[in-house]
PDB file of C-alpha atoms in Angstrom:
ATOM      1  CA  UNK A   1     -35.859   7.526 -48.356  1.00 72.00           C
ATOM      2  CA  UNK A   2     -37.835   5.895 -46.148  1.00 87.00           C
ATOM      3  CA  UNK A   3     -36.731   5.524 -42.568  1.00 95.00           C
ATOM      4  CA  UNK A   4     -35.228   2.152 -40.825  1.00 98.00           C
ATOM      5  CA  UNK A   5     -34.741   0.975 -37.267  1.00 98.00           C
ATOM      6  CA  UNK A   6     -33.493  -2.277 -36.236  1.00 98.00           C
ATOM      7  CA  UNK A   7     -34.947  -4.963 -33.816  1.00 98.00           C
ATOM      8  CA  UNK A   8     -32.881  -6.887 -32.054  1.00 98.00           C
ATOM      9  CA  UNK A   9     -34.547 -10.466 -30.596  1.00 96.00           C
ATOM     10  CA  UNK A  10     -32.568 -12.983 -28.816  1.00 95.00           C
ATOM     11  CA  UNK A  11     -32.781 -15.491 -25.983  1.00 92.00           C
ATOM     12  CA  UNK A  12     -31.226 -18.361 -24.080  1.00 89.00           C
ATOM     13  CA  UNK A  13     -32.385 -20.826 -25.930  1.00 82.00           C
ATOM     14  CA  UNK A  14     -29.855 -21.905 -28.524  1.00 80.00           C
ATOM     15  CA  UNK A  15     -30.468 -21.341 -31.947  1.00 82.00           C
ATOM     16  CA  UNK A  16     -32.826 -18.799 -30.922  1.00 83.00           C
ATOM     17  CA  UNK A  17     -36.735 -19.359 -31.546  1.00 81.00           C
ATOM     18  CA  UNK A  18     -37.874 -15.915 -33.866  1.00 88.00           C
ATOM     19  CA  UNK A  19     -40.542 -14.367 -31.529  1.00 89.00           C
ATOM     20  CA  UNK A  20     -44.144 -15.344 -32.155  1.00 80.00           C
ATOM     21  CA  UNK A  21     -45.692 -13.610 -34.965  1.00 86.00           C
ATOM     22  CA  UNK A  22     -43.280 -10.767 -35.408  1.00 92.00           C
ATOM     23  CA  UNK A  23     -43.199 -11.209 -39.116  1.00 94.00           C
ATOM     24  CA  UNK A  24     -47.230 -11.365 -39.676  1.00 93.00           C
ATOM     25  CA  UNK A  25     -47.307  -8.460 -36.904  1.00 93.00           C
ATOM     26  CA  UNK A  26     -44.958  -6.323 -38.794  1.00 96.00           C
ATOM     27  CA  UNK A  27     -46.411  -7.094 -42.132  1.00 96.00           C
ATOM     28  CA  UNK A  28     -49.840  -6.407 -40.957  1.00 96.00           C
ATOM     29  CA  UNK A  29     -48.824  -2.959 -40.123  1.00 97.00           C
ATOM     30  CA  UNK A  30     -46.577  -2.345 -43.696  1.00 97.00           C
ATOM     31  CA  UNK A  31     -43.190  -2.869 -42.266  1.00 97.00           C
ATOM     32  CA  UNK A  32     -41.082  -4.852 -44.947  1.00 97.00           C
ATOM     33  CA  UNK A  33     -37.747  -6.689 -43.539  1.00 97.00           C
ATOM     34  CA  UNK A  34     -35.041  -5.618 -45.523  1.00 97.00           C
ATOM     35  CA  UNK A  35     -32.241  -8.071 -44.231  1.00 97.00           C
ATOM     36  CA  UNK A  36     -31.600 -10.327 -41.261  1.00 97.00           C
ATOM     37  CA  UNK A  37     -28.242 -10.978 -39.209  1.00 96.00           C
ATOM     38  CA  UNK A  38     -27.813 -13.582 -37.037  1.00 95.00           C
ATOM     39  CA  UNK A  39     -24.816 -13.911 -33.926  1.00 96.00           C
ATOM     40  CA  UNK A  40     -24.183 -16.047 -31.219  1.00 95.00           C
ATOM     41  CA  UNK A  41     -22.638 -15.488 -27.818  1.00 94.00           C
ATOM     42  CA  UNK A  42     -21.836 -17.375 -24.591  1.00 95.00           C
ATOM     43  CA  UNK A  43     -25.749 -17.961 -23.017  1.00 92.00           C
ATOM     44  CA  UNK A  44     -27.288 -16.367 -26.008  1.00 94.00           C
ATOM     45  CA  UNK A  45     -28.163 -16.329 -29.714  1.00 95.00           C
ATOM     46  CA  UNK A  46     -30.026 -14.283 -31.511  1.00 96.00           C
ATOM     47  CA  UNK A  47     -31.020 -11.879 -34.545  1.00 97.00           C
ATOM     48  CA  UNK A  48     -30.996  -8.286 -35.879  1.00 98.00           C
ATOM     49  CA  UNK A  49     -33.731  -7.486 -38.391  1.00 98.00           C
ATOM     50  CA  UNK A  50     -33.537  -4.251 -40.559  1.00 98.00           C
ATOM     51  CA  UNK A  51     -36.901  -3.245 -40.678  1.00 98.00           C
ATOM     52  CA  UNK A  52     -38.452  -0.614 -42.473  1.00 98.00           C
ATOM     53  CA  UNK A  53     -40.511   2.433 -40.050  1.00 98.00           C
ATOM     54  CA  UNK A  54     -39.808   4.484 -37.138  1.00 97.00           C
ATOM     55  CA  UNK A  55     -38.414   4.500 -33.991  1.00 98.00           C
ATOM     56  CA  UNK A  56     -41.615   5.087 -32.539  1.00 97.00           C
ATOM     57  CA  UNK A  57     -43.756   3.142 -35.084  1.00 97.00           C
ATOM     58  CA  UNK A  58     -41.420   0.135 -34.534  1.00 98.00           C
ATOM     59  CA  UNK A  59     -41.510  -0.020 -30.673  1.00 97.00           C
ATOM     60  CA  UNK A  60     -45.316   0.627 -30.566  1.00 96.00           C
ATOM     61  CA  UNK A  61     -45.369  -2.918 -32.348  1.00 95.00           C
ATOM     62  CA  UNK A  62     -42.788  -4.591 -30.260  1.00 95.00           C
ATOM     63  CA  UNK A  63     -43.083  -3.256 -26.923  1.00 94.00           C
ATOM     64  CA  UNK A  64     -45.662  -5.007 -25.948  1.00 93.00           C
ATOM     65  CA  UNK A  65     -44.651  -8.240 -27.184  1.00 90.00           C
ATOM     66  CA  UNK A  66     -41.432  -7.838 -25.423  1.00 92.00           C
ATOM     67  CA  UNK A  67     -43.811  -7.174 -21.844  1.00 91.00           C
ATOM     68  CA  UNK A  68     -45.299 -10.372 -22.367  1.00 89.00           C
ATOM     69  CA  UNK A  69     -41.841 -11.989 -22.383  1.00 87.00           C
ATOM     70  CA  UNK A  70     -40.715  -9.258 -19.031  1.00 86.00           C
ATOM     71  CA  UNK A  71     -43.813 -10.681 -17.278  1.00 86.00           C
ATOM     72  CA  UNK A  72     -43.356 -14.515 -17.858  1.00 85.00           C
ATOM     73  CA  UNK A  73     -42.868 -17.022 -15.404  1.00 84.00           C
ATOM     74  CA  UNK A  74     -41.602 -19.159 -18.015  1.00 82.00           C
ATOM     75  CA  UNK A  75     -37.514 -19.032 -17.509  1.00 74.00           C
ATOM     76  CA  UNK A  76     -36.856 -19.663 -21.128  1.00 72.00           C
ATOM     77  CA  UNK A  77     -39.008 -16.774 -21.988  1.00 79.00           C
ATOM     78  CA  UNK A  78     -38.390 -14.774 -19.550  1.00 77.00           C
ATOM     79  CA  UNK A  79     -34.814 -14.604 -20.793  1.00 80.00           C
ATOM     80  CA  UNK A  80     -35.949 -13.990 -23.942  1.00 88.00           C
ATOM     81  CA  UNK A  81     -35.844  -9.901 -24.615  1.00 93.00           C
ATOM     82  CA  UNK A  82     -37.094  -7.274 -28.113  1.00 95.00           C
ATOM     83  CA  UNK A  83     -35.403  -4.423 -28.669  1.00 97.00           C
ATOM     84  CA  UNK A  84     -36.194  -1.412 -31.090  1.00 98.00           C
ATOM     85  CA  UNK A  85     -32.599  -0.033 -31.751  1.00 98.00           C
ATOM     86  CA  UNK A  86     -32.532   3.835 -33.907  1.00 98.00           C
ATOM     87  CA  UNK A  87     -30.828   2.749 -37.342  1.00 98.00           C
ATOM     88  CA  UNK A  88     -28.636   6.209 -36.865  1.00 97.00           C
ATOM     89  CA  UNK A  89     -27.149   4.725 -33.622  1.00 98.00           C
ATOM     90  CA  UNK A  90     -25.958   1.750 -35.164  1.00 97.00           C
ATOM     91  CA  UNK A  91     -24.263   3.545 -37.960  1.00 97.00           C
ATOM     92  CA  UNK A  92     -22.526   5.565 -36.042  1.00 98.00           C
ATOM     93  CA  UNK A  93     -19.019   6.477 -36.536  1.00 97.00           C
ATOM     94  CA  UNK A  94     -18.260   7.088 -32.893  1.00 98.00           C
ATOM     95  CA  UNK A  95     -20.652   6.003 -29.886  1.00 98.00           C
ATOM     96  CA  UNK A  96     -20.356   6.305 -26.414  1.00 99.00           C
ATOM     97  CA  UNK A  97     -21.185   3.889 -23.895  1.00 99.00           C
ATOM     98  CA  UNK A  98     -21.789   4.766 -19.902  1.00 99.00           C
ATOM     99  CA  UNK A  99     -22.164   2.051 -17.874  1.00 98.00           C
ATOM    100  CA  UNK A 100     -22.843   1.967 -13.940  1.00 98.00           C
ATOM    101  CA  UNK A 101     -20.568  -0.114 -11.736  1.00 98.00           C
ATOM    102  CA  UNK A 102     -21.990  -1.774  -9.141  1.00 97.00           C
ATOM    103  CA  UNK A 103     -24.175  -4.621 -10.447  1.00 97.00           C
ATOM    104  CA  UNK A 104     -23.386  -3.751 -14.002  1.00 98.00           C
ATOM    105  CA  UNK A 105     -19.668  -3.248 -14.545  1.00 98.00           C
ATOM    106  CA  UNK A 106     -19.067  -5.478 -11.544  1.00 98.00           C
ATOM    107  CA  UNK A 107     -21.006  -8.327  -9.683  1.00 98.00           C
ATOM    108  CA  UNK A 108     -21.041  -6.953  -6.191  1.00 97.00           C
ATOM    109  CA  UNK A 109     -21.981  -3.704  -4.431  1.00 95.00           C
ATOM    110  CA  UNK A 110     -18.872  -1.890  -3.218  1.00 96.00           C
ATOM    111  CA  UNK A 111     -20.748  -0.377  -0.504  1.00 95.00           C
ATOM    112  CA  UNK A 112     -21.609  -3.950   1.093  1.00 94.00           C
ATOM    113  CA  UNK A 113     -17.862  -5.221   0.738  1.00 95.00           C
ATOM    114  CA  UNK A 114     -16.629  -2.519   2.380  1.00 95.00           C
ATOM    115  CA  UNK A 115     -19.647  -2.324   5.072  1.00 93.00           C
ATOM    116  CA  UNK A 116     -18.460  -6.184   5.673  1.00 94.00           C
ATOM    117  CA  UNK A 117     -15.284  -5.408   6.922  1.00 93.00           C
ATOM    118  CA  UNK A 118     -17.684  -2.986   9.980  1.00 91.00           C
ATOM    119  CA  UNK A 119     -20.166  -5.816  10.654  1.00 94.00           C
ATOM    120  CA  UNK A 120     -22.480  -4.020   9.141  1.00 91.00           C
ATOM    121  CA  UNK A 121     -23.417  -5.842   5.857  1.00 89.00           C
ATOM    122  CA  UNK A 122     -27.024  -6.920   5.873  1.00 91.00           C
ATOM    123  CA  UNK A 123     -27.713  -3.545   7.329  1.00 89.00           C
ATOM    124  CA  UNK A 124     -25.870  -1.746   4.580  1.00 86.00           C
ATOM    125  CA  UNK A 125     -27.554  -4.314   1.191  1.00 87.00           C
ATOM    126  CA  UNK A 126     -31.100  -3.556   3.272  1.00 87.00           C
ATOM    127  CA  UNK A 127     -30.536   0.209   2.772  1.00 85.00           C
ATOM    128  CA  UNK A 128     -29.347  -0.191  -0.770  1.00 88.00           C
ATOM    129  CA  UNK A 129     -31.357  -2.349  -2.258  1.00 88.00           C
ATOM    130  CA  UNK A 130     -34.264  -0.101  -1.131  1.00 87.00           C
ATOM    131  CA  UNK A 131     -32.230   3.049  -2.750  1.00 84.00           C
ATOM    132  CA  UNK A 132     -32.046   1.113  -6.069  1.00 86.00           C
ATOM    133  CA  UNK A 133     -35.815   0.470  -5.753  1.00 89.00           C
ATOM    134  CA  UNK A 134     -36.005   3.836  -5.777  1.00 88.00           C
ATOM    135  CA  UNK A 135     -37.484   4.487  -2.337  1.00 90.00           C
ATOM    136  CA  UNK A 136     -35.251   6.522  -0.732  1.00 85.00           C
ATOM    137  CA  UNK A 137     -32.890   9.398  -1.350  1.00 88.00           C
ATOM    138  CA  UNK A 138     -29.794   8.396  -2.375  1.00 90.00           C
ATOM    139  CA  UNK A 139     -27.534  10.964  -1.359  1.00 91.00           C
ATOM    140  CA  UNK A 140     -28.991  10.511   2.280  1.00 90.00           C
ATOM    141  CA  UNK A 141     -28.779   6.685   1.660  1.00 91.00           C
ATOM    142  CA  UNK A 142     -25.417   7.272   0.455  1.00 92.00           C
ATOM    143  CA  UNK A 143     -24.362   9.169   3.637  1.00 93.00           C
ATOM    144  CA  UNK A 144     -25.760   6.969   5.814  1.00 92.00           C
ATOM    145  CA  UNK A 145     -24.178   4.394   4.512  1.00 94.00           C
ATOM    146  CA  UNK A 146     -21.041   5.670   4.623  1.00 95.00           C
ATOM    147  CA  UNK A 147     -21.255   6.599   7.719  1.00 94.00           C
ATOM    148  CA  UNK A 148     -21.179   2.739   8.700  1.00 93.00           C
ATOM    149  CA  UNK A 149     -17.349   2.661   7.358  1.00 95.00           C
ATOM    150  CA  UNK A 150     -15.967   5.411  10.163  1.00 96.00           C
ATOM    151  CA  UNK A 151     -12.775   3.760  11.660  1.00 96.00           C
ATOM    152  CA  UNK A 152     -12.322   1.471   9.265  1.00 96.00           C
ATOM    153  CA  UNK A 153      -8.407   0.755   8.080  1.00 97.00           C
ATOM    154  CA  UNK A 154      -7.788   1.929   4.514  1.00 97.00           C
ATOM    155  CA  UNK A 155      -5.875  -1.099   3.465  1.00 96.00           C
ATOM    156  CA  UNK A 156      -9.927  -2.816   3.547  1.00 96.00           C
ATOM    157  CA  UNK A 157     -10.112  -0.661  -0.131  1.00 97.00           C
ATOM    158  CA  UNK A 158      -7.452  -3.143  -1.483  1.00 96.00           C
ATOM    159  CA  UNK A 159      -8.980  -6.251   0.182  1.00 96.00           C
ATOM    160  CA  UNK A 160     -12.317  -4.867  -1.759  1.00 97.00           C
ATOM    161  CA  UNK A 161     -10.507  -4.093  -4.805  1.00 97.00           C
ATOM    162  CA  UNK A 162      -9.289  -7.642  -5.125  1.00 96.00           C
ATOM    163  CA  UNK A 163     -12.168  -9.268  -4.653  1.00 96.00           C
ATOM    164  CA  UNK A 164     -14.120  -7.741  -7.312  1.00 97.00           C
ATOM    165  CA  UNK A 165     -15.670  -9.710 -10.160  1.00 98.00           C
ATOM    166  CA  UNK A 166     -16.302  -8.118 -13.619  1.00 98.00           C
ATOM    167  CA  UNK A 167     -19.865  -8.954 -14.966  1.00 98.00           C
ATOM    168  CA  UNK A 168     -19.552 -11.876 -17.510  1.00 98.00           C
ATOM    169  CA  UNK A 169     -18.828 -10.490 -20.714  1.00 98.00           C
ATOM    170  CA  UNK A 170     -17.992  -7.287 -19.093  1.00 98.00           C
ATOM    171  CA  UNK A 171     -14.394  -7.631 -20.578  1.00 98.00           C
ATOM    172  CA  UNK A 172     -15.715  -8.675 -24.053  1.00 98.00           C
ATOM    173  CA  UNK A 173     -18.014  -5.499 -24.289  1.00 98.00           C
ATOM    174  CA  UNK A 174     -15.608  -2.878 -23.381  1.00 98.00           C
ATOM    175  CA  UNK A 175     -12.838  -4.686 -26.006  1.00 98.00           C
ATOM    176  CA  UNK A 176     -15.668  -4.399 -28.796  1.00 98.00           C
ATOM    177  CA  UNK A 177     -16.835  -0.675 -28.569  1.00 98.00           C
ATOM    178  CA  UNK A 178     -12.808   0.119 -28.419  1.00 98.00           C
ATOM    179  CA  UNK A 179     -11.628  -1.802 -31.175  1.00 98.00           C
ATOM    180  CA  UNK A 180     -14.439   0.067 -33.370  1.00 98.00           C
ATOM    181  CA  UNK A 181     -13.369   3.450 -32.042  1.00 98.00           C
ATOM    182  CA  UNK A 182     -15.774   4.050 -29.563  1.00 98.00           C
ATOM    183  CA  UNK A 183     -15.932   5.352 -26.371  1.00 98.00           C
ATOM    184  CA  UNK A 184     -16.655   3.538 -23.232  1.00 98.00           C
ATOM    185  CA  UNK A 185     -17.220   5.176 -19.303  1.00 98.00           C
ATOM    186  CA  UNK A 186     -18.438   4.234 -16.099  1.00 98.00           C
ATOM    187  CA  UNK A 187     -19.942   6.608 -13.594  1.00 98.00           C
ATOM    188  CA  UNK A 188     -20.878   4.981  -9.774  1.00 97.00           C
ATOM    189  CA  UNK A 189     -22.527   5.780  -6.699  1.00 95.00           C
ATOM    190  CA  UNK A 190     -19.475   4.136  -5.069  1.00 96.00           C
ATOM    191  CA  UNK A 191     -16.053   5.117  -4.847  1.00 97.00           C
ATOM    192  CA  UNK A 192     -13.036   6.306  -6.424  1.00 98.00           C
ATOM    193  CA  UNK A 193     -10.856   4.638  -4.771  1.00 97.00           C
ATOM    194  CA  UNK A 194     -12.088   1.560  -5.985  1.00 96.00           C
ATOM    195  CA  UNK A 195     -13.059   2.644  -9.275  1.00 97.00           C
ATOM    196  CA  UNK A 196      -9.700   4.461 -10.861  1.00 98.00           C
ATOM    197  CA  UNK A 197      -7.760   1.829 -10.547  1.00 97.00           C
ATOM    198  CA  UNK A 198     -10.506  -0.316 -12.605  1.00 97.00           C
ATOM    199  CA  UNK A 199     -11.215   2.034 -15.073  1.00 98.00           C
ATOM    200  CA  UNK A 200      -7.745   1.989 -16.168  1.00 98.00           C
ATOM    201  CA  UNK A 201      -7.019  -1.702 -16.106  1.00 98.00           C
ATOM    202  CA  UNK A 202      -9.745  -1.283 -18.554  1.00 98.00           C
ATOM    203  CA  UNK A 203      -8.588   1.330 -20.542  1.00 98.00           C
ATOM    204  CA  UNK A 204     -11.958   3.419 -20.226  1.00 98.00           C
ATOM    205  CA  UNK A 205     -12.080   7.300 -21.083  1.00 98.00           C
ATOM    206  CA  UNK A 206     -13.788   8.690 -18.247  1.00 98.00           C
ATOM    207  CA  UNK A 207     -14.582   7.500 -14.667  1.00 98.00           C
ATOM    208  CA  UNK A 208     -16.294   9.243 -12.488  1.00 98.00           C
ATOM    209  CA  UNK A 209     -17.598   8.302  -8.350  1.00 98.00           C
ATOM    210  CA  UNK A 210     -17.428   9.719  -4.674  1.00 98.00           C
ATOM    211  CA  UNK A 211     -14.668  10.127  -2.759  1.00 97.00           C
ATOM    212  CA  UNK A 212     -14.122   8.646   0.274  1.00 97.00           C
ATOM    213  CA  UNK A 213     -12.719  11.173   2.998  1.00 98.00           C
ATOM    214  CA  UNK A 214      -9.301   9.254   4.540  1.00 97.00           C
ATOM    215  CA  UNK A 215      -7.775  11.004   7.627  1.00 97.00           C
ATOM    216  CA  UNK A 216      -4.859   9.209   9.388  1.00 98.00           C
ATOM    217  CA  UNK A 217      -5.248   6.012   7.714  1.00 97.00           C
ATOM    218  CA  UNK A 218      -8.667   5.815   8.482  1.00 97.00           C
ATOM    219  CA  UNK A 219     -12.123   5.983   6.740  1.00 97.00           C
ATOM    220  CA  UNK A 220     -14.116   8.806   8.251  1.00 97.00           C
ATOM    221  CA  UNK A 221     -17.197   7.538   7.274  1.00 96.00           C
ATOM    222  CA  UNK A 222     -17.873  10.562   4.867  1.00 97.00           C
ATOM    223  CA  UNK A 223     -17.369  11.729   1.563  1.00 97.00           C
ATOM    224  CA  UNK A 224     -15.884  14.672  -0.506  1.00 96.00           C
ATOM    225  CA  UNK A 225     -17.922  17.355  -2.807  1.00 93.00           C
ATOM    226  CA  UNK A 226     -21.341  16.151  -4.425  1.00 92.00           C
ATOM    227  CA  UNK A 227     -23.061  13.135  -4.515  1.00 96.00           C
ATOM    228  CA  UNK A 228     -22.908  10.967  -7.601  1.00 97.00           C
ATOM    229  CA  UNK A 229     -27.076  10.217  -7.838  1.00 96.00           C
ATOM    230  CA  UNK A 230     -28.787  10.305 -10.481  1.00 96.00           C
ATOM    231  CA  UNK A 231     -29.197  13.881 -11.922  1.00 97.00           C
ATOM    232  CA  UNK A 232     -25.001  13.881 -11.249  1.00 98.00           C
ATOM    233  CA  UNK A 233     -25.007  10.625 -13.661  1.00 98.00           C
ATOM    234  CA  UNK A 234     -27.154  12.290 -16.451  1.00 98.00           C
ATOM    235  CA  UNK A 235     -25.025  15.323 -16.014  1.00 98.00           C
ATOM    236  CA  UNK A 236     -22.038  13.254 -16.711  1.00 98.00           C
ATOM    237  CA  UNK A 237     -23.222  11.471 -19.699  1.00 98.00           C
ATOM    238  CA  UNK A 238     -24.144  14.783 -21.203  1.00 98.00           C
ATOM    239  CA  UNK A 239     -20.661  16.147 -20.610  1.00 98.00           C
ATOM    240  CA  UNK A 240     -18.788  13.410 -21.617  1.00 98.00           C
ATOM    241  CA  UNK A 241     -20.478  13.464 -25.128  1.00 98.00           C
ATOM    242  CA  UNK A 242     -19.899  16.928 -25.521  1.00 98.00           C
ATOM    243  CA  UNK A 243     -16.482  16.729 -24.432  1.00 98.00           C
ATOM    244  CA  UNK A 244     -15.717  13.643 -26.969  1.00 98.00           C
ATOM    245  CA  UNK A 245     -17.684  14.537 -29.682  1.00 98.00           C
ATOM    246  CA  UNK A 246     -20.348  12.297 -29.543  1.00 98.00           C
ATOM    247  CA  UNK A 247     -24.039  13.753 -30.388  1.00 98.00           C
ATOM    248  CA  UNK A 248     -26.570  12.123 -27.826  1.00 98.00           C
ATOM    249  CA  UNK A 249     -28.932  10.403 -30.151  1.00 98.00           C
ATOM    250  CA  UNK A 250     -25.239   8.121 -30.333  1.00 98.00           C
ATOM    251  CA  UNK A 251     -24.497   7.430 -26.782  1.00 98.00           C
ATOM    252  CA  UNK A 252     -25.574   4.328 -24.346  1.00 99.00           C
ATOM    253  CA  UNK A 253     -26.445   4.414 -20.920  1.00 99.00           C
ATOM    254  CA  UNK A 254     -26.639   0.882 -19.035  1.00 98.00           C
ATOM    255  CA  UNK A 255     -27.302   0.699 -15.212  1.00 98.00           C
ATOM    256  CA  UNK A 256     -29.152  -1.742 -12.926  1.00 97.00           C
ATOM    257  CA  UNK A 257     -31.736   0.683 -10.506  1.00 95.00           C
ATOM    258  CA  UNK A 258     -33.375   3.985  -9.892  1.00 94.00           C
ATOM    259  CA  UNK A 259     -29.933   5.862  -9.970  1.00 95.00           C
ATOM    260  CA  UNK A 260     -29.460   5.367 -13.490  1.00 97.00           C
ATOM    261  CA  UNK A 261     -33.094   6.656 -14.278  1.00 97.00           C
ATOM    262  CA  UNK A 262     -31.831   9.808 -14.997  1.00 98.00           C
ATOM    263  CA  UNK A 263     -29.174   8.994 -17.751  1.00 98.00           C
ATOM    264  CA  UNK A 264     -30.598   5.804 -19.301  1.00 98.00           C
ATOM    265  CA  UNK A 265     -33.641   8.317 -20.071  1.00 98.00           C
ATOM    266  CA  UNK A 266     -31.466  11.023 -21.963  1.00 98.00           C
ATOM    267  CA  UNK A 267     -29.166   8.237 -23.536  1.00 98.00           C
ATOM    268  CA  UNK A 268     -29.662   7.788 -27.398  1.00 98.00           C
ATOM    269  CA  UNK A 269     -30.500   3.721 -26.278  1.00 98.00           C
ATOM    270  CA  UNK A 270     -31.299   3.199 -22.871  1.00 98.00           C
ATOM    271  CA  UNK A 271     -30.346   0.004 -21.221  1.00 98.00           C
ATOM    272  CA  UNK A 272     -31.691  -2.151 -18.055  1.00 98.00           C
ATOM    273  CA  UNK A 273     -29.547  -4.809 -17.098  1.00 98.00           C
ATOM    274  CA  UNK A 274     -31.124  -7.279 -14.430  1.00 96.00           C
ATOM    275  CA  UNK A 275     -32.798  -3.856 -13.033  1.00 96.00           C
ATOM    276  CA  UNK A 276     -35.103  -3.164 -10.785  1.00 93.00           C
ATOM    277  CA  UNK A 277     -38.569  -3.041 -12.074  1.00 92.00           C
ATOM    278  CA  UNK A 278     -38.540   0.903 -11.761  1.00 93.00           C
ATOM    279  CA  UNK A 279     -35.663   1.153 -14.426  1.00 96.00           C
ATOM    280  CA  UNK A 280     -36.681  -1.713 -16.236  1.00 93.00           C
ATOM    281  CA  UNK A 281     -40.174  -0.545 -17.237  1.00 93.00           C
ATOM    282  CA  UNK A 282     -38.672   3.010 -18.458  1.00 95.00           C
ATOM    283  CA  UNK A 283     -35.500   1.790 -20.359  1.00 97.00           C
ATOM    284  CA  UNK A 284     -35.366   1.313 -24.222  1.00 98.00           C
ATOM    285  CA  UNK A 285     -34.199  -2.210 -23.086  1.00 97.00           C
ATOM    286  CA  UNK A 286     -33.757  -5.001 -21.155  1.00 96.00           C
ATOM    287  CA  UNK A 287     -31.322  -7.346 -20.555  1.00 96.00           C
ATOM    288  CA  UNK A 288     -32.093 -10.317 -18.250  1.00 93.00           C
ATOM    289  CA  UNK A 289     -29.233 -12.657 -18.995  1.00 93.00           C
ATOM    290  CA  UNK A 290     -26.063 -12.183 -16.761  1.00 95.00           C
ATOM    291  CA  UNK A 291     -24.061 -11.318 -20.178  1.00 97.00           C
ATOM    292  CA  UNK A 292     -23.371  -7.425 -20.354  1.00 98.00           C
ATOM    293  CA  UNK A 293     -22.024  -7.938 -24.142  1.00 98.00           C
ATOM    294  CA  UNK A 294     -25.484  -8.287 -24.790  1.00 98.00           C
ATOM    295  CA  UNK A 295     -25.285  -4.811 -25.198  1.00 98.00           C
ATOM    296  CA  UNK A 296     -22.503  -5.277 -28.050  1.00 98.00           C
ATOM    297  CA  UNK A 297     -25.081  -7.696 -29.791  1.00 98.00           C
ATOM    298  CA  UNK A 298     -27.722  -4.643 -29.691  1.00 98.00           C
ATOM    299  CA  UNK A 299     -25.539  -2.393 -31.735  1.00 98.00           C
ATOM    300  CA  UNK A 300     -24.332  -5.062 -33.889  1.00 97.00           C
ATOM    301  CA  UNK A 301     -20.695  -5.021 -32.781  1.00 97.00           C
ATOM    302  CA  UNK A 302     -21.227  -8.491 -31.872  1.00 93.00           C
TER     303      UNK A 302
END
């Protein structure tokens, strides 16, 4: 039987416009199309194609389409995204998807709402938006960081917690890989504190971020045990599958910078969502939009 992958093309544009010689490309290179679904979304439509081929074969055709699109100036194009998705993940009985938190799960970075409440704001987004560029350590980063919080009341965790904003179709995405018996995690640089209380207004299965050290009411500007970074991430993913039953080629990793590198590389479908360009360029793919059910659509739960 020969083998099948789907690619996924959408955009912004409404209905979406199929991607410049796809078909002829394909054809050229003795891929047949053996069906076509369309869906629709809030700020998207788009289409999955069954296509005859490879993995690899597949993306070796489409990849470089899809840079064109990355690398456009155009903002209708630019918002316009390929994907190569393995057949065998989108049949899959039981998935699992890991998601990052800050600037994927959520809008905001924890780090710089809390660092807010010190003054020290700009100082603290300077620091991480290099980390997530992947330019400095992030454990030190993290520390450092951190450090900026000492003497800081602990009620400021609940003035964070309420002002955080899911991602747009955060909601939607976690609803659709639950109702189809799937799994669905989050594992963050940031902190527990914040994050347990999310996970399970969400009803997620595991959760998993640093600990802030509180001593007499007070933030102590450190943190408990190891450093969620980026190997700690992968590790994660890897254990969580195991633990739930989920073989690797089925799980999803989605994150936004160079912290996720680690786990979006050993996930089954590796996902960039507005990333940095160091995460971007080695993800499976990218999402540009500011919709994170996109990643529903990709899987065709959506």
């Amino acid at each position: 039987m020969q083998p099948t992958a789907f690619i996924v093309f959408y955009s912004a544009v409404s209905p979406c416009i199929e991607p410049a010689s796809l078909r002829q490309t394909l054809a050229a290179a003795g891929h047949e199309v053996l069906s076509e679904q369309e869906f629709a979304g809030p700020g998207r439509s788009g289409s999955r194609w069954e296509v005859t081929g490879s993995v690899r074969q597949l993306r070796a055709l489409v990849n470089p389409l899809d840079a064109i699109y990355a690398r456009s100036e155009d903002p209708v194009l630019r918002g316009t995204s390929l994907t190569v998705v393995p057949a065998e993940l989108v049949r899959a009985k039981k998935m699992l998807l890991v998601m990052d938190v800050d600037s994927t799960l959520i809008k905001q970075e924890v780090i710089e709402l809390l660092a807010a409440h010190a003054g020290r704001e700009a100082e603290v987004a300077a620091v991480t938006e290099s980390a997530m560029r992947g330019e400095l350590d992030f454990a030190a980063s993290l520390h450092a960081r951190v450090a900026t919080l000492a003497g800081l009341d602990a009620h400021v965790i609940d003035a964070v917690r309420a002002r955080l904003e899911l991602s747009d179709g955060a909601a939607d995405l976690v609803k659709s890989f639950k109702e189809a018996g799937h799994h669905v995690a989050v594992v963050s640089g940031g902190f527990a504190q914040i994050l347990d209380p999310l996970a399970a207004d969400l009803g997620l299965d595991r959760a998993r971020a640093n600990d802030l050290v509180i001593l007499d009411g007070q933030l102590t500007g450190k943190v408990n045990g190891e450093v969620v970074d980026r190997a700690c991430k992968e590790v994660m993913l890897r254990t969580w599958a195991r633990e739930l039953g989920v073989e690797m080629e089925h799980t999803i990793a989605a994150g936004d910078g160079a912290n996720d590198l680690d786990m979006v590389g050993a996930a089954g479908l590796g996902v960039a969502f507005n990333a940095k360009p160091l995460l971007r360029d080695a993800a499976d793919a990218r999402i540009d939009l500011p919709r994170l059910d996109i990643i529903a659509n990709l899987v065709g739960l959506l």
